[in-house]
Tab-separated table of C-alpha atoms and ligand atoms in Angstrom:
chain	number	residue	atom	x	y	z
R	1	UNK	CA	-149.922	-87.985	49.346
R	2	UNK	CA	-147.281	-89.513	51.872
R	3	UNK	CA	-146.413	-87.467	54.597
R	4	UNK	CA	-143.062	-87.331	55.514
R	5	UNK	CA	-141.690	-87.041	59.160
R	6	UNK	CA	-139.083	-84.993	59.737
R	7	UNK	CA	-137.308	-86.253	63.123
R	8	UNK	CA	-135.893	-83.946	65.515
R	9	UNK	CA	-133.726	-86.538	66.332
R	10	UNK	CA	-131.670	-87.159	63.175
R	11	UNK	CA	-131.839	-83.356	63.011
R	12	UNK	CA	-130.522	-82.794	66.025
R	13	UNK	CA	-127.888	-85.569	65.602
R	14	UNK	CA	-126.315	-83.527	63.171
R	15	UNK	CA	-126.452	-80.604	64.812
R	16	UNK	CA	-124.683	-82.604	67.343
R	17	UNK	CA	-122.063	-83.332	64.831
R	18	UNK	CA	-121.214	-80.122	63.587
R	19	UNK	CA	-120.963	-78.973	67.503
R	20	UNK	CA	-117.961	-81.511	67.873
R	21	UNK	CA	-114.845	-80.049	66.100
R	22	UNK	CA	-116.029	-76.512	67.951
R	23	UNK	CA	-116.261	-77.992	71.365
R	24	UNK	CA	-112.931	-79.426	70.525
R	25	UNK	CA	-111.599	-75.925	69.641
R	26	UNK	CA	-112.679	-74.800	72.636
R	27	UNK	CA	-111.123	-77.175	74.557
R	28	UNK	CA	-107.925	-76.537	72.788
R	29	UNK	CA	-107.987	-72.846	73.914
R	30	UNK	CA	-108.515	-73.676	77.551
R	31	UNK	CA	-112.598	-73.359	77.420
R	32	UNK	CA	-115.032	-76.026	78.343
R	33	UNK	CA	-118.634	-74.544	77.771
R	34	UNK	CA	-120.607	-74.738	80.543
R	35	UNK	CA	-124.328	-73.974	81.887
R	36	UNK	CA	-125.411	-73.066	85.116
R	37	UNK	CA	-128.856	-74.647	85.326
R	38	UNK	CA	-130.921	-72.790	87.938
R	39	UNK	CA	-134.156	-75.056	89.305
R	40	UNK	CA	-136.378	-73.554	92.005
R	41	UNK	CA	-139.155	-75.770	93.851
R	42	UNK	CA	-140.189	-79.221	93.138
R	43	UNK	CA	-142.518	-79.067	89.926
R	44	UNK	CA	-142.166	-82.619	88.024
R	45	UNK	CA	-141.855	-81.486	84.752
R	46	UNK	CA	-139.665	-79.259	85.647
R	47	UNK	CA	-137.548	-81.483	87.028
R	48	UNK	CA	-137.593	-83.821	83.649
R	49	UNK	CA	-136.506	-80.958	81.606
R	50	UNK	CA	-133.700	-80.191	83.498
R	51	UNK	CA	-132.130	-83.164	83.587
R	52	UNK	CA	-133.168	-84.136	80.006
R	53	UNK	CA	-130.704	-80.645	79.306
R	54	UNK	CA	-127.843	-81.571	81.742
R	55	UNK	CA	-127.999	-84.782	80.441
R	56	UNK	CA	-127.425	-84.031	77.078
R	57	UNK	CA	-124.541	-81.766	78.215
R	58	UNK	CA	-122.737	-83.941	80.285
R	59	UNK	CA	-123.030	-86.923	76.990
R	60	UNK	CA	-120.727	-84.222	75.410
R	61	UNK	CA	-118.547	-83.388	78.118
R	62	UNK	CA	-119.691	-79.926	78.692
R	63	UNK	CA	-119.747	-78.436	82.531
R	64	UNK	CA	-123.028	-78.126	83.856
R	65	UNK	CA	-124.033	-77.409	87.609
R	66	UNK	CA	-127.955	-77.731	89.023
R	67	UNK	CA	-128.349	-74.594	91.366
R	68	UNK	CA	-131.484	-76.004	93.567
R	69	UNK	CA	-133.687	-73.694	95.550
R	70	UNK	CA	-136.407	-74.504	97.450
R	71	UNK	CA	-140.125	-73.130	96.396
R	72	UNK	CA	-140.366	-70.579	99.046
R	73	UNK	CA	-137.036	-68.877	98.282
R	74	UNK	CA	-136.925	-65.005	98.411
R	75	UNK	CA	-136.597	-63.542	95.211
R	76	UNK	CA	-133.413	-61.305	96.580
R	77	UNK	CA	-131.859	-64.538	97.130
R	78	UNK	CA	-132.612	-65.993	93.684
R	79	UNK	CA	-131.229	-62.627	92.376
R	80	UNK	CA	-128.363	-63.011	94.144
R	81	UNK	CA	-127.767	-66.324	92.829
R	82	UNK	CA	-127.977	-65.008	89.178
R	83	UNK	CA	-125.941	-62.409	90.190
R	84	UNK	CA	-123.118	-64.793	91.592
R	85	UNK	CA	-123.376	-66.904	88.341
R	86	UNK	CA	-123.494	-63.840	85.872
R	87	UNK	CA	-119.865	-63.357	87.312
R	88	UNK	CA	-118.601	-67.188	87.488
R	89	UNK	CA	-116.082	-67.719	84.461
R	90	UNK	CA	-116.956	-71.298	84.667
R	91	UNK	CA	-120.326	-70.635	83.254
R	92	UNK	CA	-120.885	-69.242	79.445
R	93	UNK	CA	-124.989	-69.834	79.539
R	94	UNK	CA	-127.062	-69.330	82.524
R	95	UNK	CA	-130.748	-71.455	82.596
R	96	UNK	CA	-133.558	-70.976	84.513
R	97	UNK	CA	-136.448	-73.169	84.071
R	98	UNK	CA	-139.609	-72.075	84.190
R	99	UNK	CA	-142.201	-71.437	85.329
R	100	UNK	CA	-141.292	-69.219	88.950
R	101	UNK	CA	-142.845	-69.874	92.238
R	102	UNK	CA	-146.029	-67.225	91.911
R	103	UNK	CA	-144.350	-65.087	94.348
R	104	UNK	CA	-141.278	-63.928	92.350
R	105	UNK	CA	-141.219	-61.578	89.028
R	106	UNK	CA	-139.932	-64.125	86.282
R	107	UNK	CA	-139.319	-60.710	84.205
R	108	UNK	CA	-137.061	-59.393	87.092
R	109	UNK	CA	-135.194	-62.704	86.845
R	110	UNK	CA	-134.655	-63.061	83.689
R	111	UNK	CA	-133.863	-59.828	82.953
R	112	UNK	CA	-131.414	-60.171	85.707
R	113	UNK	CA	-128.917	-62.249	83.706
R	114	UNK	CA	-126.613	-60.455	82.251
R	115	UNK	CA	-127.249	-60.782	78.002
R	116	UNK	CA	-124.093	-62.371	77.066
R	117	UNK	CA	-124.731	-65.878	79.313
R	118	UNK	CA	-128.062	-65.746	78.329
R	119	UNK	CA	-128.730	-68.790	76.438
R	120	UNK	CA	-132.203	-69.026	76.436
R	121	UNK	CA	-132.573	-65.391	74.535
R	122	UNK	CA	-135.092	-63.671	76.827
R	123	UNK	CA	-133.467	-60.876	77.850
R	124	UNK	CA	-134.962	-57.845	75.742
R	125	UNK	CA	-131.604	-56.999	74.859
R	126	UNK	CA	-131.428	-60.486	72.446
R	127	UNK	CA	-134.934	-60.046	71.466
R	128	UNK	CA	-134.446	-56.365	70.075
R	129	UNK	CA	-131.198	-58.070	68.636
R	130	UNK	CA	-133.458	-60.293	66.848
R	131	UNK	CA	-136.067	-58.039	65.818
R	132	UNK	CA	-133.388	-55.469	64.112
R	133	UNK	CA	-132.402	-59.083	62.285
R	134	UNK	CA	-129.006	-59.101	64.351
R	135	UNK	CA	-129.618	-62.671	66.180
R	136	UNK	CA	-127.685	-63.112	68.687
R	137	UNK	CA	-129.089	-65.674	71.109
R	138	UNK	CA	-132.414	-66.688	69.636
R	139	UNK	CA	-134.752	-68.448	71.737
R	140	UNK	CA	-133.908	-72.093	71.206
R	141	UNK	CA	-137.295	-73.587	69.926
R	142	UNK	CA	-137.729	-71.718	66.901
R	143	UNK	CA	-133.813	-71.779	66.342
R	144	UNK	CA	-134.592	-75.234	66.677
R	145	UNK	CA	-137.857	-74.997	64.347
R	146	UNK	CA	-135.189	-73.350	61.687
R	147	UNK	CA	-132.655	-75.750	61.764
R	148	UNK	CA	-134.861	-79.155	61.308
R	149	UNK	CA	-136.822	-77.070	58.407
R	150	UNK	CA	-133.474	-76.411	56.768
R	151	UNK	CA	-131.802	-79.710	57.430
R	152	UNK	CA	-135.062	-80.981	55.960
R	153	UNK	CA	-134.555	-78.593	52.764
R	154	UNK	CA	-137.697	-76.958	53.605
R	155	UNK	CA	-136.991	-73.779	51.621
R	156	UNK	CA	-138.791	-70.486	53.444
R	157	UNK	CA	-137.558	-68.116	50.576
R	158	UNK	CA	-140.968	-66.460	49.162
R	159	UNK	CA	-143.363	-69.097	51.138
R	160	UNK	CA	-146.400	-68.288	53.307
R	161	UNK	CA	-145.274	-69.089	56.559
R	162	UNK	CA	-148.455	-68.756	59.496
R	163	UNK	CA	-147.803	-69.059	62.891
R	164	UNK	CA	-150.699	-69.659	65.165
R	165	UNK	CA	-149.534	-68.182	68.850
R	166	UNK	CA	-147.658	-64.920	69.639
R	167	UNK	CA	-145.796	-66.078	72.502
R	168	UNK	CA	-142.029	-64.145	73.113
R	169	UNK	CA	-140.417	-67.344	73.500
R	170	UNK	CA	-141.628	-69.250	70.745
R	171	UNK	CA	-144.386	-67.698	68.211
R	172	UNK	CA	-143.185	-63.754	67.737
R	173	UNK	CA	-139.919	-65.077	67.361
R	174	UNK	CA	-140.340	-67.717	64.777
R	175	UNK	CA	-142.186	-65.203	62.849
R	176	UNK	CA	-139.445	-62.963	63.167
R	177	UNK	CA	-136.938	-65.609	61.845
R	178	UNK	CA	-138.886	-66.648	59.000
R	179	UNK	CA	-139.746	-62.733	57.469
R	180	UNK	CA	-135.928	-61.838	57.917
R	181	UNK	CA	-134.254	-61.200	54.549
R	182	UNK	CA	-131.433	-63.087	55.760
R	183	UNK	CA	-132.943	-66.094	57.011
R	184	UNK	CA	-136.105	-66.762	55.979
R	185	UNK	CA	-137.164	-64.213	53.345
R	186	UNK	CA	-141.014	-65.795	53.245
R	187	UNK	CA	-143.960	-63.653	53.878
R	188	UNK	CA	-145.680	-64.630	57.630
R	189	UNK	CA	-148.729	-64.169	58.860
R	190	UNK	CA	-148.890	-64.251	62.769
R	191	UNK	CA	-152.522	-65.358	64.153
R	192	UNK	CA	-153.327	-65.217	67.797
R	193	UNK	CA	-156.338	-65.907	70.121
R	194	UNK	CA	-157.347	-62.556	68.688
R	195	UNK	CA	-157.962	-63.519	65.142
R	196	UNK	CA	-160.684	-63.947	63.157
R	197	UNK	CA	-161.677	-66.726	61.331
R	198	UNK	CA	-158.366	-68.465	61.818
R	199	UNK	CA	-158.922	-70.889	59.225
R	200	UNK	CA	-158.601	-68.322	56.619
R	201	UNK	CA	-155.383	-68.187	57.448
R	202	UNK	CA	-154.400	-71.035	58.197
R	203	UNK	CA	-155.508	-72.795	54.725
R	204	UNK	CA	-153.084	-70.556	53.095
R	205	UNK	CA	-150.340	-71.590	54.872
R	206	UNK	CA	-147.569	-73.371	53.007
R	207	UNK	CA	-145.804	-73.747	56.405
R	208	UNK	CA	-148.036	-74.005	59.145
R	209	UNK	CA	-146.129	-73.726	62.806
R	210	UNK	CA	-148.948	-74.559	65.640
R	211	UNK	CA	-147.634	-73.083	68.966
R	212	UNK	CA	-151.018	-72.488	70.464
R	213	UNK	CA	-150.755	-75.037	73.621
R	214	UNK	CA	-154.077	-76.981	72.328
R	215	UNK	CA	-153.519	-80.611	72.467
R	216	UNK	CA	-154.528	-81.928	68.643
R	217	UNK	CA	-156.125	-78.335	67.456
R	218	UNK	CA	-155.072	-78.315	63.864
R	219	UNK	CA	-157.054	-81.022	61.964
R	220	UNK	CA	-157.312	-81.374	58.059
R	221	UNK	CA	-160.014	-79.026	58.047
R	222	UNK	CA	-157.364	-76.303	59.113
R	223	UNK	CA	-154.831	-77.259	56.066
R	224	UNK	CA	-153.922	-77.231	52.682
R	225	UNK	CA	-153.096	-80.188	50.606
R	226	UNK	CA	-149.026	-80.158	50.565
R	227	UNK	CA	-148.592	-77.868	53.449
R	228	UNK	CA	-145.655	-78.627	55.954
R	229	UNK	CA	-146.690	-78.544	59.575
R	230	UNK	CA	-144.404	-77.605	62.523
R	231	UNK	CA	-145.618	-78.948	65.630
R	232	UNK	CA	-144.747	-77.200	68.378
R	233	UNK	CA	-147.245	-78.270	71.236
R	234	UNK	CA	-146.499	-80.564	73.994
R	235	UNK	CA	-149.583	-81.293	75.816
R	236	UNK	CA	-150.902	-83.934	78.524
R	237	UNK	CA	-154.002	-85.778	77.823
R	238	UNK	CA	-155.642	-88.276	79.326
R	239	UNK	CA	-156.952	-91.537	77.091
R	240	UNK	CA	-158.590	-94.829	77.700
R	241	UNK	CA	-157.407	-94.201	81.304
R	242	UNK	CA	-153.651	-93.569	79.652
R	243	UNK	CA	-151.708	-90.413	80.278
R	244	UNK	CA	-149.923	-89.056	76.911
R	245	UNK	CA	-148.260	-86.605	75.053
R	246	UNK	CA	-149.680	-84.876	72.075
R	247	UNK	CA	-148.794	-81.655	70.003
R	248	UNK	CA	-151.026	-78.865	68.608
R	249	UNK	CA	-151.348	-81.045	65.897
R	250	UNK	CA	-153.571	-83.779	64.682
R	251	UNK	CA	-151.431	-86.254	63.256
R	252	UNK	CA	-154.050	-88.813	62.198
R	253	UNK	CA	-155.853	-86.443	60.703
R	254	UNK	CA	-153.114	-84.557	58.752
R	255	UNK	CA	-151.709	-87.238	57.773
R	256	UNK	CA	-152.070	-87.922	54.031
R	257	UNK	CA	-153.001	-84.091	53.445
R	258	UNK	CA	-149.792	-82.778	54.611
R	259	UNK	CA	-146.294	-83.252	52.629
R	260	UNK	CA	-144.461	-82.926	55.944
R	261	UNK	CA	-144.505	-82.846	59.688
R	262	UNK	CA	-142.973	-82.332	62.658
R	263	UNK	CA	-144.106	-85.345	65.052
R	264	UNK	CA	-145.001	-84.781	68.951
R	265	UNK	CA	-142.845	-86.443	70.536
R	266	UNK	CA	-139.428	-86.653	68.956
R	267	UNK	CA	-139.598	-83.695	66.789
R	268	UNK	CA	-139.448	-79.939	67.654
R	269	UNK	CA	-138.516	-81.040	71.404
R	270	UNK	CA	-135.087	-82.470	70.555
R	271	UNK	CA	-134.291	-79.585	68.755
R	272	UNK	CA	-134.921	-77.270	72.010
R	273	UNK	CA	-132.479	-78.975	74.193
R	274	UNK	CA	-129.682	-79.115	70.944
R	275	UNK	CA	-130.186	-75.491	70.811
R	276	UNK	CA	-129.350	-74.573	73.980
R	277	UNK	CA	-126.275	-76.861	73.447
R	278	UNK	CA	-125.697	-74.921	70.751
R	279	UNK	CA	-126.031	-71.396	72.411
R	280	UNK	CA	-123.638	-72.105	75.217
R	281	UNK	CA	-121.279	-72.974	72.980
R	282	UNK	CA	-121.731	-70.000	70.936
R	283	UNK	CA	-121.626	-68.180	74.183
R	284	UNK	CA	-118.334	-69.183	75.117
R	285	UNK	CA	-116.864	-68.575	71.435
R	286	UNK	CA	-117.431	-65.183	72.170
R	287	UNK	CA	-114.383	-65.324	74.309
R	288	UNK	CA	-112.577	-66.169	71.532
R	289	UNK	CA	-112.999	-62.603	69.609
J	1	LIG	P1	-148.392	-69.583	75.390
J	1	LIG	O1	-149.570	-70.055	76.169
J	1	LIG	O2	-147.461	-68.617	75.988
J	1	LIG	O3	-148.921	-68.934	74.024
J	1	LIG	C1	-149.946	-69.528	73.280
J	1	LIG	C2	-150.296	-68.621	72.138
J	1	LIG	O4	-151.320	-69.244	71.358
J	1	LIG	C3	-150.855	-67.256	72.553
J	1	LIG	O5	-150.336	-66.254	71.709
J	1	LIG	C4	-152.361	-67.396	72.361
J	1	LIG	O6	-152.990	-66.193	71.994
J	1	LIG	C5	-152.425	-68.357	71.198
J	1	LIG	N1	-153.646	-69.146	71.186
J	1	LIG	C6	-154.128	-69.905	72.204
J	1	LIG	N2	-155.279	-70.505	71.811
J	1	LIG	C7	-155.498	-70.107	70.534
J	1	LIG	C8	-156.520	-70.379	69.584
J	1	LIG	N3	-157.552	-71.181	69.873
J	1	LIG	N4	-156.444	-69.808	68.375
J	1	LIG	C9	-155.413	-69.005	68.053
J	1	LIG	N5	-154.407	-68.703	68.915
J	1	LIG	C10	-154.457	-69.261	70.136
J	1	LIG	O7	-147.661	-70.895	74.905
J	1	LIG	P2	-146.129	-71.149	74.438
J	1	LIG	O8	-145.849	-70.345	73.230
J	1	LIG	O9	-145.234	-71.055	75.606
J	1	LIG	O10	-146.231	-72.690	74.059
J	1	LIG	C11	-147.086	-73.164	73.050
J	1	LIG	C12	-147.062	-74.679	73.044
J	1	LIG	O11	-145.734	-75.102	72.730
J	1	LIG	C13	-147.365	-75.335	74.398
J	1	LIG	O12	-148.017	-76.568	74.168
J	1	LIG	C14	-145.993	-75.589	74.998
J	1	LIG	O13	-145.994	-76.663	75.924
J	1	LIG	C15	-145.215	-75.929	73.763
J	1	LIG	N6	-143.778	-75.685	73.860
J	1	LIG	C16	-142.975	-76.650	73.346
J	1	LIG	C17	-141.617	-76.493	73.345
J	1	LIG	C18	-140.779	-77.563	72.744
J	1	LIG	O14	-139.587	-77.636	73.060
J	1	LIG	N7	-141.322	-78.398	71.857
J	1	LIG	C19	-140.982	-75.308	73.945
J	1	LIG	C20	-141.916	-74.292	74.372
J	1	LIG	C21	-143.282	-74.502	74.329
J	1	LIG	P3	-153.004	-64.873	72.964
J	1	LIG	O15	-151.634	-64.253	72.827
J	1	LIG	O16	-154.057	-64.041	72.409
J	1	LIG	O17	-153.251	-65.401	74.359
């Protein structure tokens, strides 16, 4: 059986696309979306994923300020900040990347942004939203993991979708997305470090997302023939004396069993960042209502 790749980057290309003519319209009514992306400390990776996002922003001529703060910053002050920003008319989403210095409550700070800028859909407020299947900002990986699966015409209606990892920014609410009526309408099954004999599960899956955080975890053995495979991991290994990047997911091993999967890199990643592109924007049509 081939397996077929489905790229996050033609994907997200056309997300990009469609997200023209209503940045335009914007523009036309006086509103240039814009994120306020807050960075605290000097972690590397941090660093690469906030300018991978303000990148992408500025390539479309969106606003977007960095808001550094150094790693032993009081939390008051970091409130403050968000506090400063939830007011500012120039920005529609509000960012900060995690994870926190260990000394400040990343629940206090989150929660802290007021639920209208909040692009990244954390605040409880969007997640009950989403759980009463009234999205409003949805978290932007598994918005992401919807959009490539329906750009792909991966149809969810009446599959077995099972998600392995509970996590409130990417597993609980991809199973969310894929049981509601509206959206997904397929029948999920939601396995955790809890669950028994995961396999059992797994091997039923006709769409398998892997969001566990275990570099290469899901071989054939964990599969059945046709299945699609969302890869969600990003994980650093080390190789032959080489540093890399690998998902949840063994590809080599998958490959040839599976009709379809994500690929680590270049697949569910791209799709984060376009979401969040996407969110602002949204965010800043809501002034037009
Ligand atoms: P978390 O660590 O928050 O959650 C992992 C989840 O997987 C938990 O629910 C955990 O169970 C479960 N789990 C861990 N090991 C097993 C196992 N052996 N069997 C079954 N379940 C298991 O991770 P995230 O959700 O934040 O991220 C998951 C992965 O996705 C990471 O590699 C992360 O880097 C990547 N990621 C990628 C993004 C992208 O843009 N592509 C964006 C966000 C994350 P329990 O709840 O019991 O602990």
């Amino acid at each position: 059986m081939d397996t077929k790749i489905l790229s996050g980057l033609e994907a997200s290309k056309a997300l990009f696309d469609g997200l023209l003519s209503r940045i335009d319209n914007l523009k036309s009514n006086g509103i240039t979306p814009g994120l306020a992306a807050v960075l605290v400390g000097e972690n590397p990776a941090s660093e690469i994923y906030v300018r991978n996002k303000t990148k992408k922003f500025e390539s479309l001529g969106l606003k977007t300020d960095l808001f550094r703060l150094d790693s032993d910053v009081k939390e008051s002050e970091l409130l403050n900040l968000i506090n400063d920003l939830n007011h500012n008319n120039d920005f529609h989403g509000i960012l900060v990347q995690l994870p926190l210095p260990k000394h400040i409550d990343s629940e206090k700070v989150l929660n802290a942004i007021t639920p209208t800028k909040d692009v990244d859909g954390f605040h409880p407020e969007n997640a009950g939203l989403l759980s009463i299947g009234k999205p409003r900002f949805v978290p932007c990986t598994p918005k992401g993991i919807m959009y490539i699966l329906n750009h792909f015409n991966i149809d969810l209606n009446g599959k077995h979708v099972v998600v392995i990892g509970r996590s409130n920014i990417v597993g609980r609410p991809i199973s969310i997305l894929s049981s509601l009526k509206s959206l997904g309408n397929a029948t999920v099954t939601l396995c955790h470090s809890g669950t028994k004999d995961l396999k059992y599960f797994s091997k039923q899956a006709d769409i398998l997302v892997a969001a566990l955080g275990s570099p290469e975890f899901v071989d054939a053995s964990y599969i059945k023939k046709g299945a699609c495979l969302v890869d969600v991991g990003i994980n650093r290994i080390e190789k032959n004396g080489k540093s890399r990047i690998v998902g949840d997911v063994n590809q080599e091993s998958v490959t040839g069993v599976a009709s379809s999967l994500t690929p680590v890199p270049k697949g569910v990643g791209p799709m984060t960042i376009a979401m969040l592109v996407e969110n602002t924007v949204l965010s800043a049509e809501l002034l037009l209502n």
